[in-house]
GROMACS .gro file of C-alpha atoms in nm:
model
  350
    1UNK     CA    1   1.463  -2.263  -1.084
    2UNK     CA    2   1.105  -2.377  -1.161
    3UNK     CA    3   1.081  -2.531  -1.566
    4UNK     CA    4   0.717  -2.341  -1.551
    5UNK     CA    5   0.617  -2.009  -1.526
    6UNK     CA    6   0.251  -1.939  -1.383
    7UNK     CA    7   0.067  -1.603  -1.398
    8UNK     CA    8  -0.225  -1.481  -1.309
    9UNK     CA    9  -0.519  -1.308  -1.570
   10UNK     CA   10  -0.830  -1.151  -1.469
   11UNK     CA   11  -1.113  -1.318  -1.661
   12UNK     CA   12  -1.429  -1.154  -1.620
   13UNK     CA   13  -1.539  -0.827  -1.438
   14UNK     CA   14  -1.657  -0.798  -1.118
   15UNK     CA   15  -1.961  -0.549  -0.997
   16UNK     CA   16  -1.938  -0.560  -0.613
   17UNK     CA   17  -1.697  -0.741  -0.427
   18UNK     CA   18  -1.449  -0.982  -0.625
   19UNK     CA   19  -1.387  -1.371  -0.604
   20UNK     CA   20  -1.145  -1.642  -0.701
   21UNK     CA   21  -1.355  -1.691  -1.010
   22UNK     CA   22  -1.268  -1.337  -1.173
   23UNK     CA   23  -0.904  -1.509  -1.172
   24UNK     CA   24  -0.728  -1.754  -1.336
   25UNK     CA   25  -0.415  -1.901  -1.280
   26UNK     CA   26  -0.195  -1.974  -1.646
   27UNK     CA   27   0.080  -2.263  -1.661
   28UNK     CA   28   0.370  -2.179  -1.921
   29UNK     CA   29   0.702  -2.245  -2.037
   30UNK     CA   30   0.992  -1.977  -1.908
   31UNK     CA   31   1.001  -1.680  -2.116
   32UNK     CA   32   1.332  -1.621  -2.279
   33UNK     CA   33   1.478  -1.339  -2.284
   34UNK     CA   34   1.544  -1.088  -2.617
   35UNK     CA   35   1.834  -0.925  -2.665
   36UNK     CA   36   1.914  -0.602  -2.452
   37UNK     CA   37   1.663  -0.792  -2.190
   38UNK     CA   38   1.669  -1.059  -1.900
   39UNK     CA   39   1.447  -1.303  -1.696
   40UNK     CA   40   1.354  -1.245  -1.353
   41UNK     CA   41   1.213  -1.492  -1.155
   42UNK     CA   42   1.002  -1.299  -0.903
   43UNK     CA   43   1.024  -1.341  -0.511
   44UNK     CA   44   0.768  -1.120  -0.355
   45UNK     CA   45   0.482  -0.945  -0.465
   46UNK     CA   46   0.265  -0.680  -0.303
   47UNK     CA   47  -0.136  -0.662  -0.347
   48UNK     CA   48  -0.267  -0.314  -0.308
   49UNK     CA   49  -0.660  -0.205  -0.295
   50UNK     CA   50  -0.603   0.025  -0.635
   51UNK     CA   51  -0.572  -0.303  -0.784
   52UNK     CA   52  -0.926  -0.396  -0.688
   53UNK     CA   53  -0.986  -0.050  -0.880
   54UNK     CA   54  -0.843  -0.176  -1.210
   55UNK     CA   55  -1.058  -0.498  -1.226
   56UNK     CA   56  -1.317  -0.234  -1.348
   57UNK     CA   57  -1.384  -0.119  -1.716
   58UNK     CA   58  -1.214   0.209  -1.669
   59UNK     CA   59  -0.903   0.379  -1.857
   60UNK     CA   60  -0.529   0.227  -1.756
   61UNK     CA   61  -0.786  -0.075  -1.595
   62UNK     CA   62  -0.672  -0.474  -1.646
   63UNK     CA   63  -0.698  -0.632  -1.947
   64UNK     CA   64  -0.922  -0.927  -1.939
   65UNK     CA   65  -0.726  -1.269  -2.045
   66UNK     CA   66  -0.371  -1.071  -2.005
   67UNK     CA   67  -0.093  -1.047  -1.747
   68UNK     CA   68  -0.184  -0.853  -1.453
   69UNK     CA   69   0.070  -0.601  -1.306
   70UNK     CA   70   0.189  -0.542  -0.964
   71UNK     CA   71   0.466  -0.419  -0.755
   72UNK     CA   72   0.718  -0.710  -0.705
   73UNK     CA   73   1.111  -0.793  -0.674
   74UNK     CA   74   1.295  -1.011  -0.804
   75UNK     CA   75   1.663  -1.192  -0.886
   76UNK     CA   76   1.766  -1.177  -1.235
   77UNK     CA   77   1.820  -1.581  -1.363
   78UNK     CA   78   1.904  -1.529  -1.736
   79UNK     CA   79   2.044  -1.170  -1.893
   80UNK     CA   80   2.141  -1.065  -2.219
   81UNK     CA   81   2.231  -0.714  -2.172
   82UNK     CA   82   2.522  -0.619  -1.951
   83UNK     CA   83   2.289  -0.319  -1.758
   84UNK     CA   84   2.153  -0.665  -1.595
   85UNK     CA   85   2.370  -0.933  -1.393
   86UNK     CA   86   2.223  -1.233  -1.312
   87UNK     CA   87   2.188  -1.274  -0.978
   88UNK     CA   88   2.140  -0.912  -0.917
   89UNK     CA   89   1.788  -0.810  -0.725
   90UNK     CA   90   1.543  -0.572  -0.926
   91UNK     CA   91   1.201  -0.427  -0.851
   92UNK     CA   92   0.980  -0.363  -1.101
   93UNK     CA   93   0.623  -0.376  -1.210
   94UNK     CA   94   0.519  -0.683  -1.366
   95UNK     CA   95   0.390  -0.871  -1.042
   96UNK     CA   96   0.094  -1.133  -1.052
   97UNK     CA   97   0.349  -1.383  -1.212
   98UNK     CA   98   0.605  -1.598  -1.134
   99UNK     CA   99   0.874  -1.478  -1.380
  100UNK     CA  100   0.886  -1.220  -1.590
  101UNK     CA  101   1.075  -1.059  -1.920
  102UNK     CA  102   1.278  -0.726  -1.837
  103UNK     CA  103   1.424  -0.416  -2.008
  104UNK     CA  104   1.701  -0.237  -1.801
  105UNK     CA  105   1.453   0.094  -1.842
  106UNK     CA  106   1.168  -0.124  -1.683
  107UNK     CA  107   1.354  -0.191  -1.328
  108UNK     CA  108   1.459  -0.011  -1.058
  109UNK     CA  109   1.772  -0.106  -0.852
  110UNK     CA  110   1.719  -0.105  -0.496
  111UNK     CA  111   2.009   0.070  -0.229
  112UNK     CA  112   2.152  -0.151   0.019
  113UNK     CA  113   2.071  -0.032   0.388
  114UNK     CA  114   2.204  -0.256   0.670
  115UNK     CA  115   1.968  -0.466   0.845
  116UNK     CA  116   1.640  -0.333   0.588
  117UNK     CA  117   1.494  -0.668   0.497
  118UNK     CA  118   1.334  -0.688   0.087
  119UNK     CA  119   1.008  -0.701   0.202
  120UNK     CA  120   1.059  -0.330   0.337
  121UNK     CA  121   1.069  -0.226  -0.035
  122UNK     CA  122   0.758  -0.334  -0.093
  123UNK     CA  123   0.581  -0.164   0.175
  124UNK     CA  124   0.769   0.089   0.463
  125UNK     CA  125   0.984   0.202   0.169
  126UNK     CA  126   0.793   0.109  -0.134
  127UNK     CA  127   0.446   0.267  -0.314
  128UNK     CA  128   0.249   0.208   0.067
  129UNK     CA  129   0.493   0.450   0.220
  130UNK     CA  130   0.598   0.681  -0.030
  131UNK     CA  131   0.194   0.722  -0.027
  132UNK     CA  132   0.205   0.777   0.324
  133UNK     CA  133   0.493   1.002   0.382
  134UNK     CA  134   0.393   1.235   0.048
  135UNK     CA  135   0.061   1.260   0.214
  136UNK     CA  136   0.153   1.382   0.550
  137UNK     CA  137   0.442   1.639   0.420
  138UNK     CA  138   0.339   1.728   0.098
  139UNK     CA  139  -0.035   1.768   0.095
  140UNK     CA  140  -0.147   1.763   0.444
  141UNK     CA  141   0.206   1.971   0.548
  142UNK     CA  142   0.163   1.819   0.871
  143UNK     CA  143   0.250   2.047   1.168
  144UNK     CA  144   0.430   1.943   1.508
  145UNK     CA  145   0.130   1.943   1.761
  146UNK     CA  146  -0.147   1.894   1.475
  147UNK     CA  147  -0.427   1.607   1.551
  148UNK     CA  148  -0.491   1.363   1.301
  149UNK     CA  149  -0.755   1.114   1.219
  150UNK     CA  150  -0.632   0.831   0.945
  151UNK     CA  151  -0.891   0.579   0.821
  152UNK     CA  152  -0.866   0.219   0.783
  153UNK     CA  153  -0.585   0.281   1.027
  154UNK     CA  154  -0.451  -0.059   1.033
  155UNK     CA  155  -0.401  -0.133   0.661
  156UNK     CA  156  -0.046  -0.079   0.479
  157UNK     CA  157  -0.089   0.342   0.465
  158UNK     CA  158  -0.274   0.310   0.741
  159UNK     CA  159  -0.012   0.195   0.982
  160UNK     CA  160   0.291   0.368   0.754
  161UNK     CA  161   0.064   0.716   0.875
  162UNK     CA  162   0.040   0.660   1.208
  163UNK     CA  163   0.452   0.556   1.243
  164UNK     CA  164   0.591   0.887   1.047
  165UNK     CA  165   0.330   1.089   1.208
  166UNK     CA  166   0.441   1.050   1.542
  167UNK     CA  167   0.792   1.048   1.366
  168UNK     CA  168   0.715   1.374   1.282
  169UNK     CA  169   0.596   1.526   1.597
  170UNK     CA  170   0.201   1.459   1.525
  171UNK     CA  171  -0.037   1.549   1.815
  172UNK     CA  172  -0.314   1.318   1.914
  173UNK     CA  173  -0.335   1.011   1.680
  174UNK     CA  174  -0.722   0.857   1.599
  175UNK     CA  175  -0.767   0.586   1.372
  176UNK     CA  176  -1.039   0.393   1.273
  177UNK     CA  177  -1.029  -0.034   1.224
  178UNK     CA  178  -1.241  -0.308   1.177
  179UNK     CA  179  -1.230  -0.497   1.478
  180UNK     CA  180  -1.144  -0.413   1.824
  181UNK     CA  181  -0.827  -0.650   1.809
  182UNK     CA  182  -0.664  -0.434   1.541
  183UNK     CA  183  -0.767  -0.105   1.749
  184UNK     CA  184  -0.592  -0.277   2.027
  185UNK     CA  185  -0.287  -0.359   1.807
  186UNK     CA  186  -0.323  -0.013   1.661
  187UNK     CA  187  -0.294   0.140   2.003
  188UNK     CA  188  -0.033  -0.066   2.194
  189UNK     CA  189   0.235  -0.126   1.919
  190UNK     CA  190   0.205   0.132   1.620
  191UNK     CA  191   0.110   0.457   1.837
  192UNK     CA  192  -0.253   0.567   1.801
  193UNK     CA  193  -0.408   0.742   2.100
  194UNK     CA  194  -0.751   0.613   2.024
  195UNK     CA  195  -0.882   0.367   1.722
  196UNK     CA  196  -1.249   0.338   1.683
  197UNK     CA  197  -1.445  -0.008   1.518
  198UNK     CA  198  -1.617   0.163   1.270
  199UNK     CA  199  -1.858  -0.124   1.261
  200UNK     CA  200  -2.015  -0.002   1.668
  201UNK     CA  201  -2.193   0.315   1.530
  202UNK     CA  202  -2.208   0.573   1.279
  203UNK     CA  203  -1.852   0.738   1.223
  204UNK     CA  204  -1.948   1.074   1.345
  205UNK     CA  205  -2.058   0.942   1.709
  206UNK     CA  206  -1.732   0.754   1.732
  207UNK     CA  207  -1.532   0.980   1.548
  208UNK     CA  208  -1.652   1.242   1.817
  209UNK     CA  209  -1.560   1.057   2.104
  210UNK     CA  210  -1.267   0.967   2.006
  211UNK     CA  211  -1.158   1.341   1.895
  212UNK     CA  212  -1.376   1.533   2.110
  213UNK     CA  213  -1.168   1.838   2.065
  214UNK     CA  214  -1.146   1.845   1.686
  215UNK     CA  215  -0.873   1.728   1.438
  216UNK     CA  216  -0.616   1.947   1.243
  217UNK     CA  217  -0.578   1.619   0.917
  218UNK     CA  218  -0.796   1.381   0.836
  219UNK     CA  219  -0.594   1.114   0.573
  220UNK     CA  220  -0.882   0.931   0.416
  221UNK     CA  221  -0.814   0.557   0.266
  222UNK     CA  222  -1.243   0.501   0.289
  223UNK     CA  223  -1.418   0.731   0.160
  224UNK     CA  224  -1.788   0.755   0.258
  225UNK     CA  225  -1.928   0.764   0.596
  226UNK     CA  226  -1.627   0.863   0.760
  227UNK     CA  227  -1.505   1.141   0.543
  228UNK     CA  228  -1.833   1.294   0.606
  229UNK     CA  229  -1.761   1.243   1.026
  230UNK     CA  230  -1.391   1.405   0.899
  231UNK     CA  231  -1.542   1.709   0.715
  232UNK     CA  232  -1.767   1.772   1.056
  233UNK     CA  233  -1.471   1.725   1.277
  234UNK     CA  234  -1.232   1.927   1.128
  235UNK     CA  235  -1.114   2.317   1.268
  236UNK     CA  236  -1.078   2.602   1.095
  237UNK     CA  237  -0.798   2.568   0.820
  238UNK     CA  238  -0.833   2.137   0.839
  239UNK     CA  239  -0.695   1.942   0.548
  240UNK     CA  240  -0.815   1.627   0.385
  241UNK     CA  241  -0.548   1.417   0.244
  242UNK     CA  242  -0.778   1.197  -0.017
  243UNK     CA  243  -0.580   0.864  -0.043
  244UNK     CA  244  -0.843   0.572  -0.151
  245UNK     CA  245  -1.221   0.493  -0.113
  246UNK     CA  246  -1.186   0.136  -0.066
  247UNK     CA  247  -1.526   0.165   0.082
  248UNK     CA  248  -1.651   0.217  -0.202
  249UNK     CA  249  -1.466  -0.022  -0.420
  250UNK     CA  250  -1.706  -0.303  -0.397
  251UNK     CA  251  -2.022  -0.117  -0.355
  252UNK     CA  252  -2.030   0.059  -0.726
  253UNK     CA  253  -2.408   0.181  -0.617
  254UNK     CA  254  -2.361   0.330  -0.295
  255UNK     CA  255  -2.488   0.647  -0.266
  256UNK     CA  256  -2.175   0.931  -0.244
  257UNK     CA  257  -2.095   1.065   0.117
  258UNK     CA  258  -2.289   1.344   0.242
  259UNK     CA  259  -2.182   1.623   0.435
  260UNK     CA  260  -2.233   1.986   0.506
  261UNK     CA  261  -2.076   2.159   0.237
  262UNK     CA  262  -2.079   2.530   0.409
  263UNK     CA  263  -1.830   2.360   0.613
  264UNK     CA  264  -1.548   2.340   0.383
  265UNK     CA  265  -1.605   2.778   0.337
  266UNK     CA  266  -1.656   2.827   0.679
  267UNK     CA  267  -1.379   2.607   0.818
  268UNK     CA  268  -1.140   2.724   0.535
  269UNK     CA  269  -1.072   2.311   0.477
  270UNK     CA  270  -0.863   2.203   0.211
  271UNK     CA  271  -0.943   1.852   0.045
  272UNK     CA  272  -0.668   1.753  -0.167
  273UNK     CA  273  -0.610   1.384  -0.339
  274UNK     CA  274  -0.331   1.251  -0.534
  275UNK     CA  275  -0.144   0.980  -0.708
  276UNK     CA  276   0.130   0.881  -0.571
  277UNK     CA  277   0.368   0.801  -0.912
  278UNK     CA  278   0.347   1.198  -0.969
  279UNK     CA  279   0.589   1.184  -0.636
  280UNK     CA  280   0.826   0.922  -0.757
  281UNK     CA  281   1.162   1.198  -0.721
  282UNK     CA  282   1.047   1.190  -0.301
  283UNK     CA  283   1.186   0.835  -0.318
  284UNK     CA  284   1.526   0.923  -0.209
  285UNK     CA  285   1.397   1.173   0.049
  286UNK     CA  286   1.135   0.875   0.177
  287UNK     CA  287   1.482   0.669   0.244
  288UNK     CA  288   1.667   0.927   0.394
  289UNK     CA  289   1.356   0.998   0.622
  290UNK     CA  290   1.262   0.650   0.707
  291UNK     CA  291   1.573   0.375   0.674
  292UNK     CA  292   1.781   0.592   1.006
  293UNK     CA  293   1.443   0.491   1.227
  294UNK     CA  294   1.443   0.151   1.091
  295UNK     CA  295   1.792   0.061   1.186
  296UNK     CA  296   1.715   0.218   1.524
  297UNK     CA  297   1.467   0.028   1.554
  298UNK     CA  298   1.220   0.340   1.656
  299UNK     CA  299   1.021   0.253   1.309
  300UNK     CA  300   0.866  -0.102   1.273
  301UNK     CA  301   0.750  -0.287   0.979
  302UNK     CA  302   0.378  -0.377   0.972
  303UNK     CA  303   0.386  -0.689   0.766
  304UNK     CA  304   0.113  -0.951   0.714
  305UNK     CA  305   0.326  -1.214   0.497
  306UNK     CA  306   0.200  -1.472   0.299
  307UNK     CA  307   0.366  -1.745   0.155
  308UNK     CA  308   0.352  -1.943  -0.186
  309UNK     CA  309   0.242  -1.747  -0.495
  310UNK     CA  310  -0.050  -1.977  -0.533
  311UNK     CA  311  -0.228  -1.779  -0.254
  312UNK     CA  312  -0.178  -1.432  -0.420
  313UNK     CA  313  -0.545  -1.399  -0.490
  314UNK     CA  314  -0.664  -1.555  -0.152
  315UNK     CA  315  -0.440  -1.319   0.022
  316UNK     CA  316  -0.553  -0.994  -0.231
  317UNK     CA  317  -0.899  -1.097  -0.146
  318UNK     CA  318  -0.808  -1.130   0.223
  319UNK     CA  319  -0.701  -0.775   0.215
  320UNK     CA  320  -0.957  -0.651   0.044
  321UNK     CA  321  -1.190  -0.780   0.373
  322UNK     CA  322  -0.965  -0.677   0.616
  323UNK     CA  323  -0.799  -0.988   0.705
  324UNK     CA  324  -0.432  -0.815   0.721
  325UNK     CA  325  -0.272  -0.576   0.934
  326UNK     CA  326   0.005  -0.369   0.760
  327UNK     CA  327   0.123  -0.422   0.411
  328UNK     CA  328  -0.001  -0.750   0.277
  329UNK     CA  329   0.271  -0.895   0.104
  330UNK     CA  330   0.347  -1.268  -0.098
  331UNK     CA  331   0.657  -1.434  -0.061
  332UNK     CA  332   0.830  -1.699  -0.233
  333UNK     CA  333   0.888  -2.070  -0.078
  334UNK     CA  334   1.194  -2.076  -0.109
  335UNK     CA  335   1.287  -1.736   0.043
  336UNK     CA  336   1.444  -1.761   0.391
  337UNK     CA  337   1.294  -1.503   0.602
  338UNK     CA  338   1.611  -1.305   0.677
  339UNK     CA  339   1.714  -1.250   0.314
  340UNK     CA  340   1.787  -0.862   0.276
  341UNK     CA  341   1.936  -0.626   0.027
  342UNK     CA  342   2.256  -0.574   0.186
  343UNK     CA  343   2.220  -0.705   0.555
  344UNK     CA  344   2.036  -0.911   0.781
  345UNK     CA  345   1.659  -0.883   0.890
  346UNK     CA  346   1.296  -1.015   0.948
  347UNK     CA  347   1.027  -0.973   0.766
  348UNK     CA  348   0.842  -0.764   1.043
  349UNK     CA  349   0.524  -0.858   1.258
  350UNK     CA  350   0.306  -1.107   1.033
   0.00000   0.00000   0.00000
């Protein structure tokens, strides 16, 4: 085990898009553990676009010169408490650092499923699809047959939508991507019908030739442009599933979408967003849903993994411009790439 532990602190604001400067990197001795807690030494990490959210002054934002938090598991190294056994694998919420100081109340043990590799906790059966899966049955209540448009199609939720909607008997599939090599990918490995480059033309042209018929759901990860194509495209009794607006994450002064408002009377559309920690108790049901498909083999992982913690802010930046496909996700050195809770598997496509 490393004598050091490094974490990460955001150190100054950003308005727009962020850089390596609004981070910095701090060297320090191992924590030790207090009574009743133990020492994790953290082996993957996921970066997620709300976290580009918190870099702002808002309420529950970072704090400037602190520890940043994150999604991440880990293998305990040093316990005093007997809820935690060292060597035992936690997950828990103080990412953005290489070790880190735990209560038992503060982790969450993770089920052992043959074959389901660690990183799949982080994003096929962590936050990115619990976001996914709540969206599609609890606020879209996706029916068999229904068309469905998802934006930013091939980012974590992105591709986790597009997998448990045809899992769930979805009709035609659209997405929208940045580049016409992750529309391709989109289309020949994760099951969209048609994916769009919303960078050849404004979303409603594309949108409409892509959907010419209409959509049933439109799951919206952007915001702006494209929600107002959505709002035009939908039928009568459509549903907006408001996920993110990562479109609008770096462009604080952009001017708010606009679409025809008589619309969402006449259509009878329902536009509905959420958080997905208020669906925490699905977590079991997300398992029982998704882990059957992945030992099949009929649901894949979308993975882009990184490796070394010293790139966790090149690769959050990364996925902030689009540079992943799937869950973004940091991995340890030292990790072997078929290390899984309870049986053997890869890390997915990178």
């Amino acid at each position: 085990m490393n004598e050091t532990a490094l974490t990460v602190h955001q150190t100054a604001r950003p308005h727009g898009f962020p850089t390596a400067g609004h981070f910095a990197v701090v060297e320090s001795a191992l924590p030790e553990p207090a009574a009743g807690s133990a020492l994790v030494e953290n082996l993957y990490w996921s970066v997620d676009p709300y976290h580009r959210e918190m870099m702002d002054d808002m309420p529950g934002g970072f704090t400037l010169h602190a520890p940043l938090e994150g999604r991440t598991i880990g293998r305990v190294t040093a316990s005093r408490t007997p809820a935690l056994a060292e060597g035992e694998i936690v997950f828990h919420r103080q990412g953005w650092r290489t070790h880190a100081v735990v209560t038992p109340e503060e982790i969450r043990r993770l089920p052992r499923f043959d074959g389901v590799p660690l990183t799949a906790y982080l994003s096929t059966l962590g936050g990115t699809g619990l976001t996914a899966y709540v969206g599609l049955t609890r606020i879209a209540r996706l029916q068999e047959g229904e068309d469905l448009f998802v934006s930013a199609a091939a980012g974590g939720v992105g591709t986790a939508t597009g997998r448990f909607a045809r899992l769930l008997g979805a009709g035609r599939l659209v997405g929208s991507a940045g580049s016409s090599a992750k529309a391709g990918h989109l289309m020949r490995e994760v099951g969209y019908d048609a994916v769009f480059d919303y960078h050849d033309g404004p979303a409603a042209d594309l949108l409409g030739k892509a959907a010419p018929d209409g959509i049933d759901v439109f799951v919206d990860n952007v915001g702006g442009e494209q929600l107002a194509a959505a709002v035009g495209s939908l039928r009568e009794f459509g549903r907006v599933v408001r996920i993110g607006t990562i479109s609008q994450y770096n462009t604080p002064d952009a001017p708010p979408p606009r679409f025809n408002h008589a619309d969402i009377v006449e259509k009878s559309i329902r536009m509905e967003g959420f958080l997905v920690r208020n669906y925490r108790d699905l977590q079991d049901e997300l398992y029982e849903f998704a882990v059957p498909h992945l030992q099949s083999g009929r649901l894949a992982l979308d993975e882009t993994v990184v490796d070394g913690f010293e790139h966790i802010v090149d690769a959050f930046l990364g996925m902030l411009r689009g540079e992943n496909t799937g869950k973004i996700i940091v991995r340890d050195r030292t990790q072997a790439p078929r290390l899984t809770c309870g049986g053997e598997g890869s890390s997915g496509p990178v």
